[in-house]
């Protein structure tokens, strides 16, 4: 056999190149390395040369992998593939931890039998967010190299322009918390699953934007999962129609919040942190009369743990997590993509439901779990379909066609997640 046409077969049928051309192996493709070298290269110095060439090829492949891991990527000078992967893992893990912890923490605060004051709890969390914005703004001015936070001053005119969004915002977080209070963590994902459906509906009614058949089929799967979940929760004797009602209202408000956010972004110069500040300032003002009208001050006065530091520590922690979820959500989108963020949110919701069922020692049937899978699967499929449609629009733009897209709906659109 010519020296230039030799090749050996490694165990498992893999070809090991020795610097020679291909050589077919026997049926099954399994050789011992020594017998392959003998039959292909002969013996003596020629076989030694083959073995050396093969070893160098394997080492070359390993060195390429290491080189890829430790070589800076073209788009990010100084950042290796390994470092970027570690950053992504840290961001996604932080998002999961903060989001799941916040839901359980809010459920703990809202499920307190001695304190029936959901509006006051939500008001206090908005107050904490305003305080954190002011604190970060101060720290950023003192230590700009360590903390990067936009600087802005309160403007009454801007506050009035943001007010319509703030009304929708307080409705969203209030209904969201009332849904969580009445349904619990385990059924919370299903109870708040209609945001995507309302996105499609409001896109048509307000923005006059039609939806593809594939996206509508995904919405049909979500609706089917929602009704199956309601039915199974009812059969289990733990269904709260009040909670379902608040869940539907919260889902609608999430979609309205997306629409009004687009409309007022110009008023805050496109700065999401500035919008968050004005939104929460307005919310604090709007919550005061609501707390008074619904008599929650009386509930607070009769609360036995009102002066305990542990109670206020939990309340403050809930506000901190509410502020942090906005930050880590932005980070996850920045380091991955909007599609990956929605997939991560869907997987997080699945893990959250599983943790809740185990933690509260609940017993759920097969159809109950099927309803959850339908909701999560339908939401993921809708996200995937919309991403494909957006790519097609970007690749084949139409003259004068300005497509108006709402952000993908879901539990992650709400501040309470």
mmCIF file of C-alpha atoms in Angstrom:
data_model
loop_
_atom_site.group_PDB
_atom_site.id
_atom_site.type_symbol
_atom_site.label_atom_id
_atom_site.label_comp_id
_atom_site.label_asym_id
_atom_site.label_seq_id
_atom_site.Cartn_x
_atom_site.Cartn_y
_atom_site.Cartn_z
ATOM 1 C CA UNK A 1 0.000 0.000 0.000
ATOM 2 C CA UNK A 2 1.319 3.488 -0.805
ATOM 3 C CA UNK A 3 2.557 5.520 2.167
ATOM 4 C CA UNK A 4 0.213 8.377 1.267
ATOM 5 C CA UNK A 5 -3.026 6.351 1.452
ATOM 6 C CA UNK A 6 -2.896 4.861 4.951
ATOM 7 C CA UNK A 7 -5.456 5.416 7.734
ATOM 8 C CA UNK A 8 -6.160 3.475 10.919
ATOM 9 C CA UNK A 9 -9.407 2.711 12.718
ATOM 10 C CA UNK A 10 -9.733 3.384 16.431
ATOM 11 C CA UNK A 11 -12.061 1.378 18.741
ATOM 12 C CA UNK A 12 -15.698 2.258 18.039
ATOM 13 C CA UNK A 13 -15.141 2.655 14.302
ATOM 14 C CA UNK A 14 -13.557 6.133 14.538
ATOM 15 C CA UNK A 15 -10.936 6.965 11.952
ATOM 16 C CA UNK A 16 -7.517 8.024 13.163
ATOM 17 C CA UNK A 17 -5.595 9.918 10.496
ATOM 18 C CA UNK A 18 -1.877 9.098 10.306
ATOM 19 C CA UNK A 19 -0.977 11.464 7.584
ATOM 20 C CA UNK A 20 -2.136 9.008 4.920
ATOM 21 C CA UNK A 21 -5.265 8.607 2.835
ATOM 22 C CA UNK A 22 -8.383 6.585 3.720
ATOM 23 C CA UNK A 23 -8.380 2.866 4.137
ATOM 24 C CA UNK A 24 -11.646 0.964 4.647
ATOM 25 C CA UNK A 25 -11.923 -1.292 7.663
ATOM 26 C CA UNK A 26 -13.658 -4.658 8.006
ATOM 27 C CA UNK A 27 -17.360 -4.972 8.990
ATOM 28 C CA UNK A 28 -18.078 -3.421 12.404
ATOM 29 C CA UNK A 29 -15.165 -1.036 12.095
ATOM 30 C CA UNK A 30 -13.475 -2.193 15.297
ATOM 31 C CA UNK A 31 -9.671 -2.723 15.304
ATOM 32 C CA UNK A 32 -7.065 -2.907 17.896
ATOM 33 C CA UNK A 33 -4.726 0.007 17.327
ATOM 34 C CA UNK A 34 -1.641 -2.200 17.039
ATOM 35 C CA UNK A 35 -3.160 -4.572 14.484
ATOM 36 C CA UNK A 36 -4.438 -1.607 12.445
ATOM 37 C CA UNK A 37 -1.009 -0.049 12.373
ATOM 38 C CA UNK A 38 0.584 -3.357 11.399
ATOM 39 C CA UNK A 39 -1.814 -4.026 8.553
ATOM 40 C CA UNK A 40 -1.712 -0.461 7.303
ATOM 41 C CA UNK A 41 1.846 0.696 7.903
ATOM 42 C CA UNK A 42 3.743 -2.521 8.102
ATOM 43 C CA UNK A 43 6.336 -2.712 10.854
ATOM 44 C CA UNK A 44 9.458 -1.058 12.124
ATOM 45 C CA UNK A 45 10.156 2.632 11.615
ATOM 46 C CA UNK A 46 7.150 3.030 9.345
ATOM 47 C CA UNK A 47 4.727 1.814 12.048
ATOM 48 C CA UNK A 48 6.419 4.061 14.617
ATOM 49 C CA UNK A 49 5.948 7.019 12.296
ATOM 50 C CA UNK A 50 2.237 6.178 11.951
ATOM 51 C CA UNK A 51 1.821 5.925 15.718
ATOM 52 C CA UNK A 52 3.576 9.276 16.239
ATOM 53 C CA UNK A 53 1.425 10.940 13.567
ATOM 54 C CA UNK A 54 -1.792 9.582 15.137
ATOM 55 C CA UNK A 55 -0.769 10.723 18.634
ATOM 56 C CA UNK A 56 0.029 14.203 17.351
ATOM 57 C CA UNK A 57 -3.403 14.373 15.676
ATOM 58 C CA UNK A 58 -5.214 13.522 18.931
ATOM 59 C CA UNK A 59 -3.123 16.049 20.853
ATOM 60 C CA UNK A 60 -3.893 18.639 18.191
ATOM 61 C CA UNK A 61 -7.652 18.138 18.635
ATOM 62 C CA UNK A 62 -7.336 18.474 22.409
ATOM 63 C CA UNK A 63 -5.222 21.587 22.061
ATOM 64 C CA UNK A 64 -7.854 23.090 19.734
ATOM 65 C CA UNK A 65 -10.532 22.582 22.382
ATOM 66 C CA UNK A 66 -8.350 24.177 25.056
ATOM 67 C CA UNK A 67 -7.455 26.978 22.681
ATOM 68 C CA UNK A 68 -11.151 27.685 22.038
ATOM 69 C CA UNK A 69 -11.887 27.742 25.775
ATOM 70 C CA UNK A 70 -9.082 30.121 26.700
ATOM 71 C CA UNK A 71 -8.811 32.317 23.591
ATOM 72 C CA UNK A 72 -10.697 35.645 23.655
ATOM 73 C CA UNK A 73 -13.766 35.713 21.403
ATOM 74 C CA UNK A 74 -13.709 38.062 18.393
ATOM 75 C CA UNK A 75 -16.668 40.165 19.573
ATOM 76 C CA UNK A 76 -15.456 40.424 23.174
ATOM 77 C CA UNK A 77 -11.767 41.308 23.535
ATOM 78 C CA UNK A 78 -10.241 39.802 26.659
ATOM 79 C CA UNK A 79 -13.232 37.512 27.292
ATOM 80 C CA UNK A 80 -12.675 33.803 26.666
ATOM 81 C CA UNK A 81 -15.333 31.254 25.792
ATOM 82 C CA UNK A 82 -14.936 29.639 29.228
ATOM 83 C CA UNK A 83 -15.284 32.971 31.039
ATOM 84 C CA UNK A 84 -18.374 33.917 29.036
ATOM 85 C CA UNK A 85 -19.952 30.519 29.734
ATOM 86 C CA UNK A 86 -19.323 30.982 33.454
ATOM 87 C CA UNK A 87 -20.910 34.454 33.316
ATOM 88 C CA UNK A 88 -24.007 33.123 31.550
ATOM 89 C CA UNK A 89 -24.334 30.292 34.081
ATOM 90 C CA UNK A 90 -24.014 32.773 36.967
ATOM 91 C CA UNK A 91 -26.612 35.151 35.481
ATOM 92 C CA UNK A 92 -29.157 32.403 34.743
ATOM 93 C CA UNK A 93 -28.637 30.869 38.204
ATOM 94 C CA UNK A 94 -29.118 34.295 39.821
ATOM 95 C CA UNK A 95 -32.310 34.837 37.832
ATOM 96 C CA UNK A 96 -33.713 31.472 38.912
ATOM 97 C CA UNK A 97 -32.738 31.965 42.557
ATOM 98 C CA UNK A 98 -34.102 35.516 42.869
ATOM 99 C CA UNK A 99 -37.306 34.792 40.957
ATOM 100 C CA UNK A 100 -38.220 31.575 42.797
ATOM 101 C CA UNK A 101 -37.222 32.975 46.204
ATOM 102 C CA UNK A 102 -39.295 36.109 45.638
ATOM 103 C CA UNK A 103 -42.420 34.133 44.755
ATOM 104 C CA UNK A 104 -42.132 32.007 47.910
ATOM 105 C CA UNK A 105 -41.314 35.073 50.015
ATOM 106 C CA UNK A 106 -44.338 36.985 48.706
ATOM 107 C CA UNK A 107 -46.520 33.939 49.286
ATOM 108 C CA UNK A 108 -45.264 33.788 52.877
ATOM 109 C CA UNK A 109 -46.078 37.463 53.466
ATOM 110 C CA UNK A 110 -49.465 37.369 51.747
ATOM 111 C CA UNK A 111 -50.540 34.076 53.333
ATOM 112 C CA UNK A 112 -50.183 35.457 56.861
ATOM 113 C CA UNK A 113 -53.458 34.705 58.660
ATOM 114 C CA UNK A 114 -52.862 37.473 61.202
ATOM 115 C CA UNK A 115 -52.310 40.205 58.609
ATOM 116 C CA UNK A 116 -54.769 40.631 55.748
ATOM 117 C CA UNK A 117 -53.181 43.648 54.071
ATOM 118 C CA UNK A 118 -52.048 42.756 50.502
ATOM 119 C CA UNK A 119 -52.278 46.381 49.336
ATOM 120 C CA UNK A 120 -50.036 47.643 52.136
ATOM 121 C CA UNK A 121 -47.482 44.889 51.453
ATOM 122 C CA UNK A 122 -47.392 45.856 47.760
ATOM 123 C CA UNK A 123 -47.191 49.558 48.680
ATOM 124 C CA UNK A 124 -44.209 48.911 50.949
ATOM 125 C CA UNK A 125 -42.387 46.964 48.229
ATOM 126 C CA UNK A 126 -42.848 49.908 45.837
ATOM 127 C CA UNK A 127 -41.498 52.206 48.561
ATOM 128 C CA UNK A 128 -38.413 50.012 48.936
ATOM 129 C CA UNK A 129 -37.838 50.176 45.167
ATOM 130 C CA UNK A 130 -37.939 53.998 45.245
ATOM 131 C CA UNK A 131 -35.482 54.013 48.147
ATOM 132 C CA UNK A 132 -33.106 51.662 46.322
ATOM 133 C CA UNK A 133 -33.197 53.832 43.181
ATOM 134 C CA UNK A 134 -32.253 56.910 45.232
ATOM 135 C CA UNK A 135 -29.544 54.989 47.121
ATOM 136 C CA UNK A 136 -27.960 53.613 43.930
ATOM 137 C CA UNK A 137 -28.100 57.053 42.343
ATOM 138 C CA UNK A 138 -26.224 58.492 45.352
ATOM 139 C CA UNK A 139 -23.646 55.691 45.371
ATOM 140 C CA UNK A 140 -23.151 56.041 41.619
ATOM 141 C CA UNK A 141 -22.360 59.753 41.997
ATOM 142 C CA UNK A 142 -19.861 59.000 44.801
ATOM 143 C CA UNK A 143 -18.308 55.847 43.274
ATOM 144 C CA UNK A 144 -18.901 55.992 39.500
ATOM 145 C CA UNK A 145 -16.210 53.393 38.785
ATOM 146 C CA UNK A 146 -17.915 50.782 40.991
ATOM 147 C CA UNK A 147 -21.635 51.499 40.416
ATOM 148 C CA UNK A 148 -23.197 52.546 37.141
ATOM 149 C CA UNK A 149 -26.693 53.962 37.681
ATOM 150 C CA UNK A 150 -28.397 56.786 35.742
ATOM 151 C CA UNK A 151 -28.707 60.183 37.416
ATOM 152 C CA UNK A 152 -32.079 61.954 37.268
ATOM 153 C CA UNK A 153 -34.219 64.376 39.255
ATOM 154 C CA UNK A 154 -37.921 64.118 39.971
ATOM 155 C CA UNK A 155 -39.986 66.090 37.471
ATOM 156 C CA UNK A 156 -43.735 66.578 37.982
ATOM 157 C CA UNK A 157 -44.431 66.779 34.249
ATOM 158 C CA UNK A 158 -42.694 63.455 33.612
ATOM 159 C CA UNK A 159 -44.583 61.928 36.531
ATOM 160 C CA UNK A 160 -47.910 62.982 34.960
ATOM 161 C CA UNK A 161 -46.898 61.496 31.595
ATOM 162 C CA UNK A 162 -46.060 58.178 33.272
ATOM 163 C CA UNK A 163 -49.301 58.195 35.324
ATOM 164 C CA UNK A 164 -51.444 56.095 32.878
ATOM 165 C CA UNK A 165 -48.795 53.380 32.963
ATOM 166 C CA UNK A 166 -48.623 53.620 36.759
ATOM 167 C CA UNK A 167 -52.367 52.955 37.046
ATOM 168 C CA UNK A 168 -51.967 49.810 34.935
ATOM 169 C CA UNK A 169 -48.810 48.940 36.896
ATOM 170 C CA UNK A 170 -50.454 49.027 40.332
ATOM 171 C CA UNK A 171 -53.379 47.018 38.958
ATOM 172 C CA UNK A 172 -50.939 44.438 37.623
ATOM 173 C CA UNK A 173 -48.918 43.960 40.795
ATOM 174 C CA UNK A 174 -52.007 44.093 43.035
ATOM 175 C CA UNK A 175 -53.949 41.484 41.043
ATOM 176 C CA UNK A 176 -50.788 39.435 40.744
ATOM 177 C CA UNK A 177 -50.274 39.351 44.511
ATOM 178 C CA UNK A 178 -53.966 38.638 45.141
ATOM 179 C CA UNK A 179 -53.748 35.738 42.675
ATOM 180 C CA UNK A 180 -50.700 34.374 44.516
ATOM 181 C CA UNK A 181 -52.423 34.858 47.881
ATOM 182 C CA UNK A 182 -55.538 32.891 46.857
ATOM 183 C CA UNK A 183 -54.067 30.217 44.585
ATOM 184 C CA UNK A 184 -50.687 29.488 46.157
ATOM 185 C CA UNK A 185 -47.348 28.835 44.472
ATOM 186 C CA UNK A 186 -48.142 25.405 42.985
ATOM 187 C CA UNK A 187 -51.074 26.587 40.849
ATOM 188 C CA UNK A 188 -49.717 30.099 40.337
ATOM 189 C CA UNK A 189 -48.123 29.318 36.944
ATOM 190 C CA UNK A 190 -51.411 28.045 35.504
ATOM 191 C CA UNK A 191 -53.484 30.764 37.169
ATOM 192 C CA UNK A 192 -51.321 33.454 35.560
ATOM 193 C CA UNK A 193 -50.887 31.711 32.209
ATOM 194 C CA UNK A 194 -53.182 33.822 30.004
ATOM 195 C CA UNK A 195 -50.766 36.720 29.478
ATOM 196 C CA UNK A 196 -49.763 35.337 26.075
ATOM 197 C CA UNK A 197 -53.409 34.977 25.038
ATOM 198 C CA UNK A 198 -54.144 38.571 26.086
ATOM 199 C CA UNK A 199 -51.062 39.695 24.162
ATOM 200 C CA UNK A 200 -52.562 38.276 20.971
ATOM 201 C CA UNK A 201 -56.028 39.681 21.720
ATOM 202 C CA UNK A 202 -54.858 43.192 22.625
ATOM 203 C CA UNK A 203 -52.407 43.255 19.723
ATOM 204 C CA UNK A 204 -55.397 42.849 17.422
ATOM 205 C CA UNK A 205 -57.788 45.190 19.242
ATOM 206 C CA UNK A 206 -55.353 48.037 19.969
ATOM 207 C CA UNK A 207 -52.472 47.679 17.521
ATOM 208 C CA UNK A 208 -54.510 46.070 14.695
ATOM 209 C CA UNK A 209 -51.827 43.395 14.409
ATOM 210 C CA UNK A 210 -52.914 39.971 13.165
ATOM 211 C CA UNK A 211 -51.458 36.716 14.459
ATOM 212 C CA UNK A 212 -50.372 33.665 12.479
ATOM 213 C CA UNK A 213 -52.258 30.370 12.616
ATOM 214 C CA UNK A 214 -49.313 28.633 14.300
ATOM 215 C CA UNK A 215 -49.225 31.243 17.078
ATOM 216 C CA UNK A 216 -52.999 30.927 17.531
ATOM 217 C CA UNK A 217 -52.640 27.140 17.849
ATOM 218 C CA UNK A 218 -50.076 27.712 20.619
ATOM 219 C CA UNK A 219 -52.574 29.994 22.382
ATOM 220 C CA UNK A 220 -55.170 27.231 22.013
ATOM 221 C CA UNK A 221 -52.837 24.821 23.826
ATOM 222 C CA UNK A 222 -52.366 27.390 26.622
ATOM 223 C CA UNK A 223 -56.134 27.895 26.969
ATOM 224 C CA UNK A 224 -56.652 24.130 27.047
ATOM 225 C CA UNK A 225 -54.023 23.755 29.765
ATOM 226 C CA UNK A 226 -55.594 26.603 31.753
ATOM 227 C CA UNK A 227 -59.099 25.090 31.725
ATOM 228 C CA UNK A 228 -57.783 21.594 32.438
ATOM 229 C CA UNK A 229 -55.819 22.974 35.383
ATOM 230 C CA UNK A 230 -58.860 24.811 36.747
ATOM 231 C CA UNK A 231 -60.922 21.623 36.403
ATOM 232 C CA UNK A 232 -58.318 19.459 38.165
ATOM 233 C CA UNK A 233 -57.763 22.013 40.931
ATOM 234 C CA UNK A 234 -61.531 22.081 41.455
ATOM 235 C CA UNK A 235 -61.730 18.290 41.655
ATOM 236 C CA UNK A 236 -58.942 18.395 44.232
ATOM 237 C CA UNK A 237 -61.010 20.761 46.386
ATOM 238 C CA UNK A 238 -58.345 23.481 46.500
ATOM 239 C CA UNK A 239 -59.612 25.794 43.748
ATOM 240 C CA UNK A 240 -60.251 29.434 44.559
ATOM 241 C CA UNK A 241 -62.396 31.119 41.909
ATOM 242 C CA UNK A 242 -61.405 34.448 43.438
ATOM 243 C CA UNK A 243 -57.769 33.586 42.788
ATOM 244 C CA UNK A 244 -58.557 32.511 39.210
ATOM 245 C CA UNK A 245 -60.411 35.803 38.643
ATOM 246 C CA UNK A 246 -57.450 37.828 39.934
ATOM 247 C CA UNK A 247 -55.096 35.700 37.826
ATOM 248 C CA UNK A 248 -57.041 36.511 34.652
ATOM 249 C CA UNK A 249 -57.062 40.239 35.537
ATOM 250 C CA UNK A 250 -53.321 40.138 36.278
ATOM 251 C CA UNK A 251 -52.653 38.473 32.912
ATOM 252 C CA UNK A 252 -54.632 41.185 31.108
ATOM 253 C CA UNK A 253 -52.783 43.922 33.005
ATOM 254 C CA UNK A 254 -49.409 42.417 32.066
ATOM 255 C CA UNK A 255 -50.282 42.854 28.393
ATOM 256 C CA UNK A 256 -51.651 46.383 28.939
ATOM 257 C CA UNK A 257 -48.500 47.218 30.880
ATOM 258 C CA UNK A 258 -46.393 46.213 27.848
ATOM 259 C CA UNK A 259 -48.437 48.503 25.575
ATOM 260 C CA UNK A 260 -48.309 51.532 27.869
ATOM 261 C CA UNK A 261 -44.619 50.994 28.584
ATOM 262 C CA UNK A 262 -43.917 51.475 24.879
ATOM 263 C CA UNK A 263 -45.998 54.648 24.845
ATOM 264 C CA UNK A 264 -44.245 56.365 27.771
ATOM 265 C CA UNK A 265 -40.646 55.317 27.111
ATOM 266 C CA UNK A 266 -40.056 58.571 25.219
ATOM 267 C CA UNK A 267 -41.038 60.560 28.329
ATOM 268 C CA UNK A 268 -38.173 58.975 30.293
ATOM 269 C CA UNK A 269 -35.694 59.126 27.386
ATOM 270 C CA UNK A 270 -35.814 55.359 26.955
ATOM 271 C CA UNK A 271 -34.231 54.768 30.382
ATOM 272 C CA UNK A 272 -35.786 51.721 32.047
ATOM 273 C CA UNK A 273 -34.469 52.637 35.526
ATOM 274 C CA UNK A 274 -35.889 56.140 35.251
ATOM 275 C CA UNK A 275 -39.209 54.614 34.249
ATOM 276 C CA UNK A 276 -39.068 52.241 37.215
ATOM 277 C CA UNK A 277 -38.418 55.168 39.566
ATOM 278 C CA UNK A 278 -41.356 57.274 38.334
ATOM 279 C CA UNK A 279 -43.613 54.241 38.132
ATOM 280 C CA UNK A 280 -42.989 53.290 41.746
ATOM 281 C CA UNK A 281 -43.208 56.897 43.007
ATOM 282 C CA UNK A 282 -46.625 57.226 41.378
ATOM 283 C CA UNK A 283 -47.613 53.795 42.702
ATOM 284 C CA UNK A 284 -46.746 54.808 46.278
ATOM 285 C CA UNK A 285 -48.983 57.882 45.992
ATOM 286 C CA UNK A 286 -51.843 55.916 44.415
ATOM 287 C CA UNK A 287 -51.664 53.112 46.977
ATOM 288 C CA UNK A 288 -52.202 55.435 49.983
ATOM 289 C CA UNK A 289 -55.934 56.092 49.364
ATOM 290 C CA UNK A 290 -56.466 52.444 48.426
ATOM 291 C CA UNK A 291 -54.968 51.275 51.718
ATOM 292 C CA UNK A 292 -57.214 53.712 53.580
ATOM 293 C CA UNK A 293 -60.406 52.859 51.666
ATOM 294 C CA UNK A 294 -60.001 49.095 52.125
ATOM 295 C CA UNK A 295 -59.366 49.514 55.865
ATOM 296 C CA UNK A 296 -55.942 47.927 55.911
ATOM 297 C CA UNK A 297 -54.618 50.408 58.473
ATOM 298 C CA UNK A 298 -56.977 48.812 60.998
ATOM 299 C CA UNK A 299 -55.539 45.372 60.186
ATOM 300 C CA UNK A 300 -52.034 46.774 60.676
ATOM 301 C CA UNK A 301 -52.947 48.320 64.037
ATOM 302 C CA UNK A 302 -54.235 44.951 65.277
ATOM 303 C CA UNK A 303 -51.258 42.984 63.958
ATOM 304 C CA UNK A 304 -49.341 41.520 66.918
ATOM 305 C CA UNK A 305 -45.943 41.454 65.152
ATOM 306 C CA UNK A 306 -46.093 44.995 63.797
ATOM 307 C CA UNK A 307 -43.154 46.212 65.895
ATOM 308 C CA UNK A 308 -41.004 43.110 65.474
ATOM 309 C CA UNK A 309 -37.788 43.703 63.445
ATOM 310 C CA UNK A 310 -38.102 40.263 61.800
ATOM 311 C CA UNK A 311 -41.423 41.245 60.182
ATOM 312 C CA UNK A 312 -40.008 44.446 58.664
ATOM 313 C CA UNK A 313 -36.863 42.587 57.612
ATOM 314 C CA UNK A 314 -38.986 40.133 55.598
ATOM 315 C CA UNK A 315 -41.023 42.999 54.127
ATOM 316 C CA UNK A 316 -37.859 44.869 53.126
ATOM 317 C CA UNK A 317 -36.293 41.709 51.699
ATOM 318 C CA UNK A 318 -39.383 41.240 49.533
ATOM 319 C CA UNK A 319 -38.930 44.773 48.177
ATOM 320 C CA UNK A 320 -35.215 44.186 47.513
ATOM 321 C CA UNK A 321 -35.966 40.997 45.590
ATOM 322 C CA UNK A 322 -38.680 42.837 43.647
ATOM 323 C CA UNK A 323 -36.092 45.420 42.611
ATOM 324 C CA UNK A 324 -33.429 42.785 41.884
ATOM 325 C CA UNK A 325 -35.630 40.721 39.561
ATOM 326 C CA UNK A 326 -35.782 43.623 37.117
ATOM 327 C CA UNK A 327 -32.002 43.850 37.105
ATOM 328 C CA UNK A 328 -31.275 40.124 36.631
ATOM 329 C CA UNK A 329 -33.978 39.866 33.951
ATOM 330 C CA UNK A 330 -32.165 42.553 31.974
ATOM 331 C CA UNK A 331 -28.842 40.796 32.543
ATOM 332 C CA UNK A 332 -30.193 37.453 31.346
ATOM 333 C CA UNK A 333 -31.507 39.017 28.124
ATOM 334 C CA UNK A 334 -28.195 40.858 27.658
ATOM 335 C CA UNK A 335 -25.986 37.766 28.054
ATOM 336 C CA UNK A 336 -28.279 35.348 26.170
ATOM 337 C CA UNK A 337 -31.233 36.537 24.040
ATOM 338 C CA UNK A 338 -34.953 37.330 24.474
ATOM 339 C CA UNK A 339 -35.829 33.842 23.223
ATOM 340 C CA UNK A 340 -33.422 32.157 25.659
ATOM 341 C CA UNK A 341 -34.789 34.354 28.450
ATOM 342 C CA UNK A 342 -38.328 33.135 27.773
ATOM 343 C CA UNK A 343 -37.171 29.513 27.622
ATOM 344 C CA UNK A 344 -35.316 30.009 30.901
ATOM 345 C CA UNK A 345 -38.437 31.562 32.428
ATOM 346 C CA UNK A 346 -40.539 28.590 31.312
ATOM 347 C CA UNK A 347 -38.060 26.105 32.779
ATOM 348 C CA UNK A 348 -37.928 28.170 35.969
ATOM 349 C CA UNK A 349 -41.731 28.094 36.249
ATOM 350 C CA UNK A 350 -41.658 24.296 35.897
ATOM 351 C CA UNK A 351 -39.021 23.982 38.627
ATOM 352 C CA UNK A 352 -40.954 26.447 40.810
ATOM 353 C CA UNK A 353 -44.134 24.358 40.540
ATOM 354 C CA UNK A 354 -42.248 21.160 41.355
ATOM 355 C CA UNK A 355 -40.572 22.756 44.393
ATOM 356 C CA UNK A 356 -43.935 24.073 45.638
ATOM 357 C CA UNK A 357 -45.625 20.663 45.354
ATOM 358 C CA UNK A 358 -42.770 18.975 47.232
ATOM 359 C CA UNK A 359 -42.396 21.735 49.850
ATOM 360 C CA UNK A 360 -46.103 21.889 50.708
ATOM 361 C CA UNK A 361 -46.495 18.066 50.532
ATOM 362 C CA UNK A 362 -49.238 18.308 47.903
ATOM 363 C CA UNK A 363 -50.600 15.335 46.009
ATOM 364 C CA UNK A 364 -51.418 16.044 42.360
ATOM 365 C CA UNK A 365 -52.864 13.767 39.679
ATOM 366 C CA UNK A 366 -51.610 13.068 36.171
ATOM 367 C CA UNK A 367 -54.089 15.457 34.511
ATOM 368 C CA UNK A 368 -53.045 18.273 36.864
ATOM 369 C CA UNK A 369 -49.431 17.851 35.765
ATOM 370 C CA UNK A 370 -50.602 17.591 32.152
ATOM 371 C CA UNK A 371 -52.264 21.010 32.458
ATOM 372 C CA UNK A 372 -48.990 22.525 33.647
ATOM 373 C CA UNK A 373 -47.066 20.924 30.792
ATOM 374 C CA UNK A 374 -49.650 22.210 28.293
ATOM 375 C CA UNK A 375 -49.337 25.756 29.620
ATOM 376 C CA UNK A 376 -45.542 25.696 29.688
ATOM 377 C CA UNK A 377 -45.245 23.872 26.358
ATOM 378 C CA UNK A 378 -47.721 26.220 24.658
ATOM 379 C CA UNK A 379 -45.912 29.280 25.994
ATOM 380 C CA UNK A 380 -42.530 27.966 24.820
ATOM 381 C CA UNK A 381 -43.928 27.092 21.394
ATOM 382 C CA UNK A 382 -45.484 30.567 21.058
ATOM 383 C CA UNK A 383 -42.137 32.164 21.910
ATOM 384 C CA UNK A 384 -40.382 30.014 19.306
ATOM 385 C CA UNK A 385 -42.988 30.736 16.597
ATOM 386 C CA UNK A 386 -42.877 34.496 17.197
ATOM 387 C CA UNK A 387 -39.076 34.507 17.106
ATOM 388 C CA UNK A 388 -39.123 32.748 13.717
ATOM 389 C CA UNK A 389 -41.678 35.231 12.397
ATOM 390 C CA UNK A 390 -39.621 38.192 13.583
ATOM 391 C CA UNK A 391 -36.522 36.792 11.847
ATOM 392 C CA UNK A 392 -38.461 36.508 8.592
ATOM 393 C CA UNK A 393 -39.631 40.116 8.906
ATOM 394 C CA UNK A 394 -36.047 41.265 9.482
ATOM 395 C CA UNK A 395 -34.748 39.270 6.513
ATOM 396 C CA UNK A 396 -37.467 40.395 4.067
ATOM 397 C CA UNK A 397 -38.488 43.936 5.075
ATOM 398 C CA UNK A 398 -41.484 45.448 3.365
ATOM 399 C CA UNK A 399 -41.608 49.078 2.264
ATOM 400 C CA UNK A 400 -43.606 51.166 4.698
ATOM 401 C CA UNK A 401 -44.337 48.192 6.894
ATOM 402 C CA UNK A 402 -43.664 48.878 10.548
ATOM 403 C CA UNK A 403 -44.530 45.799 12.533
ATOM 404 C CA UNK A 404 -45.608 46.496 16.085
ATOM 405 C CA UNK A 405 -44.687 43.678 18.406
ATOM 406 C CA UNK A 406 -45.580 43.332 22.040
ATOM 407 C CA UNK A 407 -43.058 41.770 24.410
ATOM 408 C CA UNK A 408 -43.775 38.095 24.968
ATOM 409 C CA UNK A 409 -46.184 37.647 27.826
ATOM 410 C CA UNK A 410 -45.811 35.392 30.784
ATOM 411 C CA UNK A 411 -45.180 35.308 34.476
ATOM 412 C CA UNK A 412 -41.849 37.031 33.992
ATOM 413 C CA UNK A 413 -43.482 40.226 32.713
ATOM 414 C CA UNK A 414 -44.815 41.002 36.159
ATOM 415 C CA UNK A 415 -42.795 42.558 38.928
ATOM 416 C CA UNK A 416 -43.935 39.816 41.258
ATOM 417 C CA UNK A 417 -43.033 37.069 38.782
#
